[in-house]
Coordinates of C-alpha atoms and ligand atoms in Angstrom, one line a residue:
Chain A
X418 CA -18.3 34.0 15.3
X419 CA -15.6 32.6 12.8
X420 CA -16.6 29.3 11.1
X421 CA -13.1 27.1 12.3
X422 CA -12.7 24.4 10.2
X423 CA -9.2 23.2 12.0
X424 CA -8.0 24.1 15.5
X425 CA -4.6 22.4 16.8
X426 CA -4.4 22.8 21.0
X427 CA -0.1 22.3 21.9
X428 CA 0.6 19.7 19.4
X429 CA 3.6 18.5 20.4
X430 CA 5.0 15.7 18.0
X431 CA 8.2 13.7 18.9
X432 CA 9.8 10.9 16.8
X433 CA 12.1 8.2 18.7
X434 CA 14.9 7.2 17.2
X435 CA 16.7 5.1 19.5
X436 CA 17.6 6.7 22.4
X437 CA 17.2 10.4 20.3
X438 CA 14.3 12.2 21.0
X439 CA 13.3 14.7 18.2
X440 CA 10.6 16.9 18.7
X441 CA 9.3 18.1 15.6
X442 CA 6.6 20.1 16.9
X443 CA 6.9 22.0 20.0
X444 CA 3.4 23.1 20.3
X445 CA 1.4 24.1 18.1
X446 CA -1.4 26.3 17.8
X447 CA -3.3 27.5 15.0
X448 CA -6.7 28.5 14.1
X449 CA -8.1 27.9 10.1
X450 CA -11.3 29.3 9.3
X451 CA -13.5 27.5 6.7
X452 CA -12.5 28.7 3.0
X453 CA -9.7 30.0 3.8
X454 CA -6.1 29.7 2.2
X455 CA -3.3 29.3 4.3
X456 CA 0.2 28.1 3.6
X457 CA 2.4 26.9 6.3
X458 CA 6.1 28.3 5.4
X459 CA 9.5 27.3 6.6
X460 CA 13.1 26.0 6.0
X461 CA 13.3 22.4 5.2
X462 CA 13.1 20.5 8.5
X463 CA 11.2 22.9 10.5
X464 CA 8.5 20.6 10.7
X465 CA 5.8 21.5 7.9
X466 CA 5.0 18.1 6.5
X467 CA 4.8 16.8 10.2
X468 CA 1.6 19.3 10.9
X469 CA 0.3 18.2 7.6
X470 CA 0.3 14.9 8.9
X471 CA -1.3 15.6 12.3
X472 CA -4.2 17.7 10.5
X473 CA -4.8 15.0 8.2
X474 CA -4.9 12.5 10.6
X475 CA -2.1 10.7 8.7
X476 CA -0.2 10.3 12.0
X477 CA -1.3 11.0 15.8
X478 CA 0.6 13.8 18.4
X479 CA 2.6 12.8 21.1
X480 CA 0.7 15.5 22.8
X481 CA -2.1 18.0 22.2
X482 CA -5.2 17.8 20.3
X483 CA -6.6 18.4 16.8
X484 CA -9.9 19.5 15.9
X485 CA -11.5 19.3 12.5
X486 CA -15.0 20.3 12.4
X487 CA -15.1 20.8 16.5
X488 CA -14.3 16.6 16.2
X489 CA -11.3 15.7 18.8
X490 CA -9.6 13.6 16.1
X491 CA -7.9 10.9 19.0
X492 CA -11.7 9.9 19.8
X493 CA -12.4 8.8 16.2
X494 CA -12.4 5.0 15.8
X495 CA -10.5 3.3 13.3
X496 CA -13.3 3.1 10.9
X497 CA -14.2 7.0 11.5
X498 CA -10.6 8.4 10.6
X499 CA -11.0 6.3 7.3
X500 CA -14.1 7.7 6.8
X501 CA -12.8 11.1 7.6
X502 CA -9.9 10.5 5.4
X503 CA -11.9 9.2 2.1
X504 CA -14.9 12.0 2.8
X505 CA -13.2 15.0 4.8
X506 CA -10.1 15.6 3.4
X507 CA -8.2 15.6 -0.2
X508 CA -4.5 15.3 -0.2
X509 CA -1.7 16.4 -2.2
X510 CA 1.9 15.9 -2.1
X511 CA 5.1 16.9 -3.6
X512 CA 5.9 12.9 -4.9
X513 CA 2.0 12.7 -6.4
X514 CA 1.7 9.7 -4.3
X515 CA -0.4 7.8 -7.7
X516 CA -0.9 4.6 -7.9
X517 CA 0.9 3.4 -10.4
X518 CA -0.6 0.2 -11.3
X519 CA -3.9 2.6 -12.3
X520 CA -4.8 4.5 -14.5
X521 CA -5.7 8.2 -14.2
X522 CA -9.1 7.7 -14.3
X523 CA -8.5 4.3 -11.5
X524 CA -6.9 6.8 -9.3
X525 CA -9.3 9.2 -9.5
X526 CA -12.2 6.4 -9.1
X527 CA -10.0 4.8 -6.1
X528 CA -11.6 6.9 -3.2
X529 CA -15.4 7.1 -4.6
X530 CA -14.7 3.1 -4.2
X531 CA -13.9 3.3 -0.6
X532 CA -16.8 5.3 -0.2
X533 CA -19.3 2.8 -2.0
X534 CA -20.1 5.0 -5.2
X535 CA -21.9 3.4 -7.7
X536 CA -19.8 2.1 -10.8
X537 CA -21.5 4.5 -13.3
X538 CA -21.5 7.9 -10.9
X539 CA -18.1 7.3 -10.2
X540 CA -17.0 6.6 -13.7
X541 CA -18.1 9.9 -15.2
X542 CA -17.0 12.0 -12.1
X543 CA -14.3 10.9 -12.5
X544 CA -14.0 12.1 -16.3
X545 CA -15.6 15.3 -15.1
X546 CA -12.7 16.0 -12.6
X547 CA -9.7 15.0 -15.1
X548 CA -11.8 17.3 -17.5
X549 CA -11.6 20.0 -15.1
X550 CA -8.2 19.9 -14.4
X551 CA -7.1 19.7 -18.2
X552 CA -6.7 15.8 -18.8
X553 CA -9.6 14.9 -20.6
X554 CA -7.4 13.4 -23.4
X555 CA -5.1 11.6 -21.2
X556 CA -7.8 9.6 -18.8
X557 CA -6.3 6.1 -19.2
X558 CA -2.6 6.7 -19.2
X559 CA -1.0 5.2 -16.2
X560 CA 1.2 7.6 -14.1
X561 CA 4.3 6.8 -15.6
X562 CA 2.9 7.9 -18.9
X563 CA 2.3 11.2 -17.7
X564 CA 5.1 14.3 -16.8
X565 CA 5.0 15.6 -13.6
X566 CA 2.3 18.6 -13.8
X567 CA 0.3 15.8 -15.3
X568 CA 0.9 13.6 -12.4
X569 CA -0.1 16.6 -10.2
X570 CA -3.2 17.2 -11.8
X571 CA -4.4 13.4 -11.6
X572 CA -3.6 14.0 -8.0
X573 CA -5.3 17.3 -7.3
X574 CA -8.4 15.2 -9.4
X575 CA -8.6 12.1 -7.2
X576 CA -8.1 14.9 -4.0
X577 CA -11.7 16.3 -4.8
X578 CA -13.4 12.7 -5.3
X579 CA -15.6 12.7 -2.3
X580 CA -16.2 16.5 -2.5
X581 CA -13.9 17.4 0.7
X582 CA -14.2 20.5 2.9
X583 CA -10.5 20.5 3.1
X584 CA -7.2 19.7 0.6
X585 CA -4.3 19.3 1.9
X586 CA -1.1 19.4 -0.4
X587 CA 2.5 19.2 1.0
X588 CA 4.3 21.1 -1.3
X589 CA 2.6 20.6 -4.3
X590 CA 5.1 22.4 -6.7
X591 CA 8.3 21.3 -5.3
X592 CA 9.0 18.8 -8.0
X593 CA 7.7 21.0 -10.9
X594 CA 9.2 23.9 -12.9
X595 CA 8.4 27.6 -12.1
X596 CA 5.6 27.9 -15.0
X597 CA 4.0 24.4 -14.4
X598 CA 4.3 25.1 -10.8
X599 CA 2.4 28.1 -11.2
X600 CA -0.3 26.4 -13.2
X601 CA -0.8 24.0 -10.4
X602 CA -1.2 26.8 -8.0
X603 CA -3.7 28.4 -10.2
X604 CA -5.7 25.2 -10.4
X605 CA -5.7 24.5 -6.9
X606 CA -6.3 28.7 -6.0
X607 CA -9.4 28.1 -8.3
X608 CA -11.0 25.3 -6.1
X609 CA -10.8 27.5 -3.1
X610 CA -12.5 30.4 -4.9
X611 CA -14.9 28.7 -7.0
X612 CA -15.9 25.7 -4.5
X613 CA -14.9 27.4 -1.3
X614 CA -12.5 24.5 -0.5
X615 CA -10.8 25.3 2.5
X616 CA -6.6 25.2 1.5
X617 CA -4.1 24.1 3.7
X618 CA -0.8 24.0 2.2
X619 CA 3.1 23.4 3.0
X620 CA 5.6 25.2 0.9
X621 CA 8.8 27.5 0.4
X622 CA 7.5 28.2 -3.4
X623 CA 7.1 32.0 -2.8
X624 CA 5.1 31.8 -5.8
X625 CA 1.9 30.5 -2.7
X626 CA 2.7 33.9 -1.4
X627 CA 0.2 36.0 -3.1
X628 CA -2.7 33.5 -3.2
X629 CA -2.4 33.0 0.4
X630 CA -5.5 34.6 2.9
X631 CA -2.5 34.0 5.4
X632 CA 0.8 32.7 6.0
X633 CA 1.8 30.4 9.2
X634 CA 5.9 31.1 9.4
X635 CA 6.9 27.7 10.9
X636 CA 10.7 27.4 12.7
X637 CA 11.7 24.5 15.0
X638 CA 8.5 23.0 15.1
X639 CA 7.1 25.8 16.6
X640 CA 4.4 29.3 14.9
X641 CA 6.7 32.0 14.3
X642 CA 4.4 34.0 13.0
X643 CA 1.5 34.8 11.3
X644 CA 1.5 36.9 8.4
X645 CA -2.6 38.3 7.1
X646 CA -3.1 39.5 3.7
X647 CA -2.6 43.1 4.1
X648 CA 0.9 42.1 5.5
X649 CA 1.2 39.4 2.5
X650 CA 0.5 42.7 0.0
X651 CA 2.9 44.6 1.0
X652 CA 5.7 42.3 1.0
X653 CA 4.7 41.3 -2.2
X654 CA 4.7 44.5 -3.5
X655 CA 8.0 45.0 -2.5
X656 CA 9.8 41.5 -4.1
X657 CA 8.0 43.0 -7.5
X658 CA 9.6 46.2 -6.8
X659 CA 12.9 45.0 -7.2
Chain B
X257 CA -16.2 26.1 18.0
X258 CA -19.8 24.6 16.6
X259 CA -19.9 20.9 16.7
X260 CA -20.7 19.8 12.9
X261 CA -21.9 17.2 11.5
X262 CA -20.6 13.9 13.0
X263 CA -18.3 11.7 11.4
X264 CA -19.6 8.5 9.9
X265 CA -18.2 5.4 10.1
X266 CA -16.4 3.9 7.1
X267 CA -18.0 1.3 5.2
X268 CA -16.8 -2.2 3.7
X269 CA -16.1 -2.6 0.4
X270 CA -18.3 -5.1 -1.2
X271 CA -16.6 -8.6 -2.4
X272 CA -16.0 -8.4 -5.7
X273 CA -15.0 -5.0 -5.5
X274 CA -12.0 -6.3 -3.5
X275 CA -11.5 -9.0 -5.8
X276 CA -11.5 -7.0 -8.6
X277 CA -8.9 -4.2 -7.4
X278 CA -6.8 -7.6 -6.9
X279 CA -6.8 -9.1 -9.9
X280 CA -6.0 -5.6 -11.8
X281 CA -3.1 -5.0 -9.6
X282 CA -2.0 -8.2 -10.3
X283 CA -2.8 -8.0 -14.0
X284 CA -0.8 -4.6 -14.7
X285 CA 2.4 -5.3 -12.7
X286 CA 2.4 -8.9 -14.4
X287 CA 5.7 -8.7 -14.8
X288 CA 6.7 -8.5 -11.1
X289 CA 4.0 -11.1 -10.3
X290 CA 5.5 -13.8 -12.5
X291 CA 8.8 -13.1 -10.7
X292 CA 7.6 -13.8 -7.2
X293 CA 5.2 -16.2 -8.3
X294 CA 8.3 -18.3 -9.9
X295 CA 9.5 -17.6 -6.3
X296 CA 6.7 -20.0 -5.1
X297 CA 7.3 -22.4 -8.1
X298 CA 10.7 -22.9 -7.6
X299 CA 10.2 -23.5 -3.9
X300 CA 7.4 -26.2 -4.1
X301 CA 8.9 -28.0 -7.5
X302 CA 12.1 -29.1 -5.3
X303 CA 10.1 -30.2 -2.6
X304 CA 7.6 -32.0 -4.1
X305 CA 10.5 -33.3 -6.6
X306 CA 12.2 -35.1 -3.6
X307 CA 9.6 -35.8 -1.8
X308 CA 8.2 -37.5 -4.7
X309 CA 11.2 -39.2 -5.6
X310 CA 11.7 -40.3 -2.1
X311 CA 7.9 -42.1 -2.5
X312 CA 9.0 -43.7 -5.6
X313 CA 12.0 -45.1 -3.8
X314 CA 9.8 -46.7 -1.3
X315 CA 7.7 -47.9 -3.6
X316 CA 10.2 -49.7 -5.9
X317 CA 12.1 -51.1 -2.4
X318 CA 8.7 -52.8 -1.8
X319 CA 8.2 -54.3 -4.5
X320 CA 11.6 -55.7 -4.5
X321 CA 13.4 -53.9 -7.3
X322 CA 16.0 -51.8 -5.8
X323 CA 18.1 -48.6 -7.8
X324 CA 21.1 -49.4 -9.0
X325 CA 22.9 -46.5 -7.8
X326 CA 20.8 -46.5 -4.0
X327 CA 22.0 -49.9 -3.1
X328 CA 25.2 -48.7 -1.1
X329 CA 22.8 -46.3 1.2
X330 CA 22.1 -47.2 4.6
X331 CA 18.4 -47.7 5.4
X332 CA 16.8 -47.6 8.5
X333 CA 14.3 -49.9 9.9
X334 CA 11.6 -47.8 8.1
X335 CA 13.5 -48.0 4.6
X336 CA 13.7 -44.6 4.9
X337 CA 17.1 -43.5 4.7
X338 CA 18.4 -40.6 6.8
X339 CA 19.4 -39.2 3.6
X340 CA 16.7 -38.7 2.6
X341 CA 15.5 -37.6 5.3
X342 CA 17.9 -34.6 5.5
X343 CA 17.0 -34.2 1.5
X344 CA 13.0 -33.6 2.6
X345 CA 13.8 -31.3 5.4
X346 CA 16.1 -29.5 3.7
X347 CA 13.9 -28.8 0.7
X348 CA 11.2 -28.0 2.9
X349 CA 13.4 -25.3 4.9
X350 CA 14.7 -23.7 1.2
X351 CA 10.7 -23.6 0.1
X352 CA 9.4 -21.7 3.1
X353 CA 12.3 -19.5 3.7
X354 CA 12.2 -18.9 -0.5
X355 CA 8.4 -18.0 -0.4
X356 CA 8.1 -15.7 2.6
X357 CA 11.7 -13.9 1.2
X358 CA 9.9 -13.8 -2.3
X359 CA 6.4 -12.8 -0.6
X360 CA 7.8 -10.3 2.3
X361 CA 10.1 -8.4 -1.0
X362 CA 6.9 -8.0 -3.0
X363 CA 5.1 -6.7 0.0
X364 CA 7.7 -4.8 1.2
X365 CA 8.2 -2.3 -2.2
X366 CA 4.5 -1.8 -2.1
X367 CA 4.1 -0.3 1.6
X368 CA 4.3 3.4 0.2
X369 CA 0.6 2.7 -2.0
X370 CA -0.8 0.8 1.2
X371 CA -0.1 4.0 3.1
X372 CA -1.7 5.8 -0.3
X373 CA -4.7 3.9 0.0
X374 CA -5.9 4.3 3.5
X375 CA -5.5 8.2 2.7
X376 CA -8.0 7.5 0.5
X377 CA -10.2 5.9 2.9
X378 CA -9.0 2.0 2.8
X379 CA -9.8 0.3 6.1
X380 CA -6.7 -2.0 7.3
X381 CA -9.2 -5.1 6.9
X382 CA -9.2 -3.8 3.4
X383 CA -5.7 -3.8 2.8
X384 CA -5.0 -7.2 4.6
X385 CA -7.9 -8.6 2.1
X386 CA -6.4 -6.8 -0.9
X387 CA -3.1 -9.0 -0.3
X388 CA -4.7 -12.4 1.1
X389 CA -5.9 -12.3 -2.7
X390 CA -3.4 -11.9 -4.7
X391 CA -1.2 -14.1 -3.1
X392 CA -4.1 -16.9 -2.3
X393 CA -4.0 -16.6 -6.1
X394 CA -0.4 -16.3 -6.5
X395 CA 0.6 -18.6 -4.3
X396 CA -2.2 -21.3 -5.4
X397 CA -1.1 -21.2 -9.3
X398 CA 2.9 -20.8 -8.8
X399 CA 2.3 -23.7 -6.3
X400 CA 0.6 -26.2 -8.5
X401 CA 3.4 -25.4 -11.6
X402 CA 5.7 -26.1 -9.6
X403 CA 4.2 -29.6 -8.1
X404 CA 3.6 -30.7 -11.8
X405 CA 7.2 -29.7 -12.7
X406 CA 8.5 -31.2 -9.5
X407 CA 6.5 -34.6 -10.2
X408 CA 7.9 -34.8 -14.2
X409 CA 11.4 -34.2 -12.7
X410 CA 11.0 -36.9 -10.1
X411 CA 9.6 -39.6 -12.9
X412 CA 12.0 -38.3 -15.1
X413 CA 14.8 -39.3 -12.2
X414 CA 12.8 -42.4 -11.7
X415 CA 13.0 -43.6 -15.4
X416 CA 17.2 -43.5 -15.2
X417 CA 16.6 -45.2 -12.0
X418 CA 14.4 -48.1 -12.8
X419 CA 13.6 -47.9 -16.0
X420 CA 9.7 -48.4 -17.1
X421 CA 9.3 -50.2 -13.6
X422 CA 8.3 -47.3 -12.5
X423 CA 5.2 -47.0 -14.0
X424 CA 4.0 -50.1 -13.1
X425 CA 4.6 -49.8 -9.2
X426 CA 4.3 -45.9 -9.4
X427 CA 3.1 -45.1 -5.9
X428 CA 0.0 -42.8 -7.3
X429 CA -2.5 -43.7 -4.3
X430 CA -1.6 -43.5 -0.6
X431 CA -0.5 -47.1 0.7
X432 CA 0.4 -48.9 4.0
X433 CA 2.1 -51.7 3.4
X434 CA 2.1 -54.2 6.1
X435 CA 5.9 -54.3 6.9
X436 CA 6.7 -51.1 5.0
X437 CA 6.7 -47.5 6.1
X438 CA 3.4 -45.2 5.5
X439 CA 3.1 -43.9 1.7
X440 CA 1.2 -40.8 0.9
X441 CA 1.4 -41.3 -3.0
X442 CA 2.4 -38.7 -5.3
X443 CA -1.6 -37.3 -5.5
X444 CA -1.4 -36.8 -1.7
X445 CA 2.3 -35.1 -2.3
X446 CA 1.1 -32.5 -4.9
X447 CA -2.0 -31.6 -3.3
X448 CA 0.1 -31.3 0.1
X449 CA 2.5 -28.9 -2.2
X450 CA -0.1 -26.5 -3.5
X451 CA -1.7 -26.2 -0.1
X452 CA 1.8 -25.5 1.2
X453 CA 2.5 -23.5 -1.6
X454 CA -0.6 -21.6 -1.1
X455 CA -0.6 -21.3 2.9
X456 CA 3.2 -20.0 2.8
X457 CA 2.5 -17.4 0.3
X458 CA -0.6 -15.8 2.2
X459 CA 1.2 -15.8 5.2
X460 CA 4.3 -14.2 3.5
X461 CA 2.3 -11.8 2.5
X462 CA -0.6 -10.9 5.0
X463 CA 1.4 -11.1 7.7
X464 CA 3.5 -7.9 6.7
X465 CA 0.9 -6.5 4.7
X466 CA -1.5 -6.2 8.1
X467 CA 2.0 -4.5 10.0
X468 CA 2.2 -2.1 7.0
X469 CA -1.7 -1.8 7.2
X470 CA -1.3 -1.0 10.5
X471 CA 1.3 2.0 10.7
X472 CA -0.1 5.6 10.4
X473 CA -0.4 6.2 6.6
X474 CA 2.8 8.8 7.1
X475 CA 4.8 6.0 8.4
X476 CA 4.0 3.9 5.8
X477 CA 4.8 6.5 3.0
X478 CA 7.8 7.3 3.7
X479 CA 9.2 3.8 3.6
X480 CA 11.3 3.9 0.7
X481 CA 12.7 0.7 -1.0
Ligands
LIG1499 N1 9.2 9.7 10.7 C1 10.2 10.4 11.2 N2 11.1 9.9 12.0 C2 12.1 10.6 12.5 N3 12.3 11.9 12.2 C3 11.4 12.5 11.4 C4 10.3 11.8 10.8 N4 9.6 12.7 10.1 C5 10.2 13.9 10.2 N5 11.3 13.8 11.0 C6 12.1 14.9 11.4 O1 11.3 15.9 11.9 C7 11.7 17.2 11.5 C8 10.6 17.9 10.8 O2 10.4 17.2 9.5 P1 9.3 17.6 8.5 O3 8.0 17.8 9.2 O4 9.4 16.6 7.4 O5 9.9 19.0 8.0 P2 9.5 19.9 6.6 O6 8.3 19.2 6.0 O7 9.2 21.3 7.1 O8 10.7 19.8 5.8 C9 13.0 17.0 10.7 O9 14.1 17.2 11.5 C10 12.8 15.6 10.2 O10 14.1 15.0 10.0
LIG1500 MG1 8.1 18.4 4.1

């Protein structure tokens, strides 16, 4: 039997606006198995960073259930989503989402802090992950000193804090340039085959495509399809034959 | 689907972690904290400026001496004159709409790293702690400058007024004179200032802080300013 590490049940999410109704997602129903890599795809709009949400229990369905680790995610109590959040999950967005007024190495130490580290542990994890993602020699710059793939990495560092099962990154390359972009797929590729992270991932960048164990199509807020990597190969193989 | 490990319950962080995480944030955008700190300053040094000025009054009508530009004013029974009354309630309505406007701003632009933090695990009681902190401490220090600055600038007014007088009926203990209204003296009129001071800013800036705290963490990003 397949180790399922997230399982979504009709997630239906609508935002209210007034008297508008929107419904973002129209019921939704995916399976991710542990250590895999999946990227949700889709048009602007179609509802991508609003799944992201509801998986990273960043925001609660309207209707439906999400399960993380065969957990119903709406019977958590306050204190458990935090927990789930600071232990569970690493995220990663497009904006970097730092905080500004710390350094690298305080953003990185931020979420050992929430989950009671020790001052010293913390510390030099937190020089081992900006190590491993290539800032060793910029560990107290603040996030404004730092370009964008810099900014990214401090993020993707400060994701892997509390050793999560799961990282999350909402279109991690869609502020970057095509080669930095790449590096920071590369980086976060590597943590799913080295560490067996599971990757859960909104994009366009068809750069995701080929590191991708599958691709959820998303339209309308609703699976279009899903795409395996046999499927994945082939199309790749024909963009590069262009 | 095989039911894992449960999900533990998230701890609290310790005091002076709390206190610590304060005082950085507070420290590195110093710049923005002297602005909404002034905020408070500015707020408290007019009132306490009138207020003072309006004990002074009192305090010289008593002892007999009266301004030489205040003798047209009507008084009331009291001696208080209902100009002056308007003066202390104005003041007091431009300090608490100044702070929670100066508090609510500061609060406001920082809703997108409250969200940020509870990703990372903050509790809401953490975040509502975070900013009871800075601005107990904001609010405390902008809130004495500004009582000592409104003082000097109400014995400064006092000096034109009635010349070195002042000093020696300066109304610097509370009083109750037996025919004359209730004095708080001007040590009772600072330390009401910084506690005013102080009270307005945590409530300008917990209140919105816990709403913030509150939201889902996507809500909360996505607030841009
Ligand atoms: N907080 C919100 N309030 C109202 N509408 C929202 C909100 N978040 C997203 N939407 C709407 O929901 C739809 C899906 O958005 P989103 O999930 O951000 O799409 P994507 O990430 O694929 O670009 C869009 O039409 C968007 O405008
Ligand atoms: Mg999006």
């Amino acid at each position: 039997m397949a180790d399922i590490v997230v399982k979504t049940e009709d997630v239906v999410k609508e935002y209210r606006m007034g008297s508008n109704v929107l419904r973002a997602l129209d019921g939704i129903n995916i399976e991710i198995e542990r250590g895999e890599y999946i990227s949700l795809m889709g048009p602007s709009g179609s509802g991508k960073s609003t799944l992201f949400n509801m998986i990273g229990a960043l925001d609660t369905p309207t209707e439906g259930k999400v399960y993380i680790d065969g957990q119903n995610m709406s019977q958590l109590s306050q204190r458990q989503i935090a927990a789930f959040r600071c232990h569970r999950v690493g995220y990663i967005f497009q904006s970097y989402n730092l905080l500004h007024v710390r350094s690298a190495h305080g953003n990185v130490t931020l979420p050992m802090i929430f989950a009671g580290i020790p001052e010293k542990r913390r510390n030099e994890k937190a020089e081992e992950l900006l190590d491993m993602v290539g800032l060793g020699d910029r560990m107290y710059h603040l996030p404004d000193e730092l370009s964008g793939g810099q900014r990214q990495r401090v993020a993707i560092a400060r994701a892997l804090a509390n050793d999560p099962s799961i990282v999350l990154a909402d279109e991690p390359t869609a502020n970057l340039d095509t080669v930095i972009g790449r590096e920071i797929i590369d980086l976060i590729k590597s943590l799913n085959e080295e560490q067996g992270v599971t990757i859960i991932s909104a994009t366009h960048d068809l750069k995701m495509l080929d590191v991708s164990d599958r691709i959820v199509d998303i339209r309308d807020g609703l699976v279009e399809r899903v795409r395996n990597r046999e499927e994945i190969e082939i199309e790749v193989g024909e963009v590069g034959g262009h | 689907m095989q039911q894992r490990t449960p999900i533990e319950e998230q701890i609290d962080l310790p005091f002076m972690e709390s206190l610590r995480i304060s005082f950085q944030s507070l420290k590195i955008r110093f710049g923005r904290s002297v602005i909404t700190t002034a905020g408070i300053t500015l707020g408290i040094a007019f009132l306490v400026s009138v207020w003072t000025s309006n004990e002074i009054g009192i305090a010289l009508q008593e002892s007999g001496r009266q301004s030489t530009i205040n003798t047209f004013e009507e008084t009331t029974e009291a001696g208080i004159s209902t100009k002056d009354i308007w003066l202390i309630v104005m003041s007091l309505i431009v300090c608490v709409v100044g702070i929670a406007n100066s508090m609510l701003m500061a609060v406001t632009e920082r809703f997108r790293e409250i969200g940020t933090m509870k990703c990372l695990g903050a509790l809401d009681g953490f975040v509502v702690r975070l900013f009871l902190l800075e601005s107990g401490f904001q609010g405390f220090s902008g809130a004495l400058i500004g009582a000592l600055i409104g003082t000097l600038g109400a014995v400064l007014l006092g000096l034109k007024d009635y010349g070195l007088d002042l000093f020696f009926y300066f109304p610097l203990l509370p009083a109750q004179p037996e025919d004359g209204p209730m004095q708080l003296g001007v040590i009772v009129v600072i330390l009401l200032g910084c506690f005013l001071g102080m009270v307005l800013a945590v409530i300008g800036s917990s209140f919105p802080a816990w709403r913030a705290a509150k939201l889902p963490p996507a809500e909360a990003m996505r607030t841009e300013v």
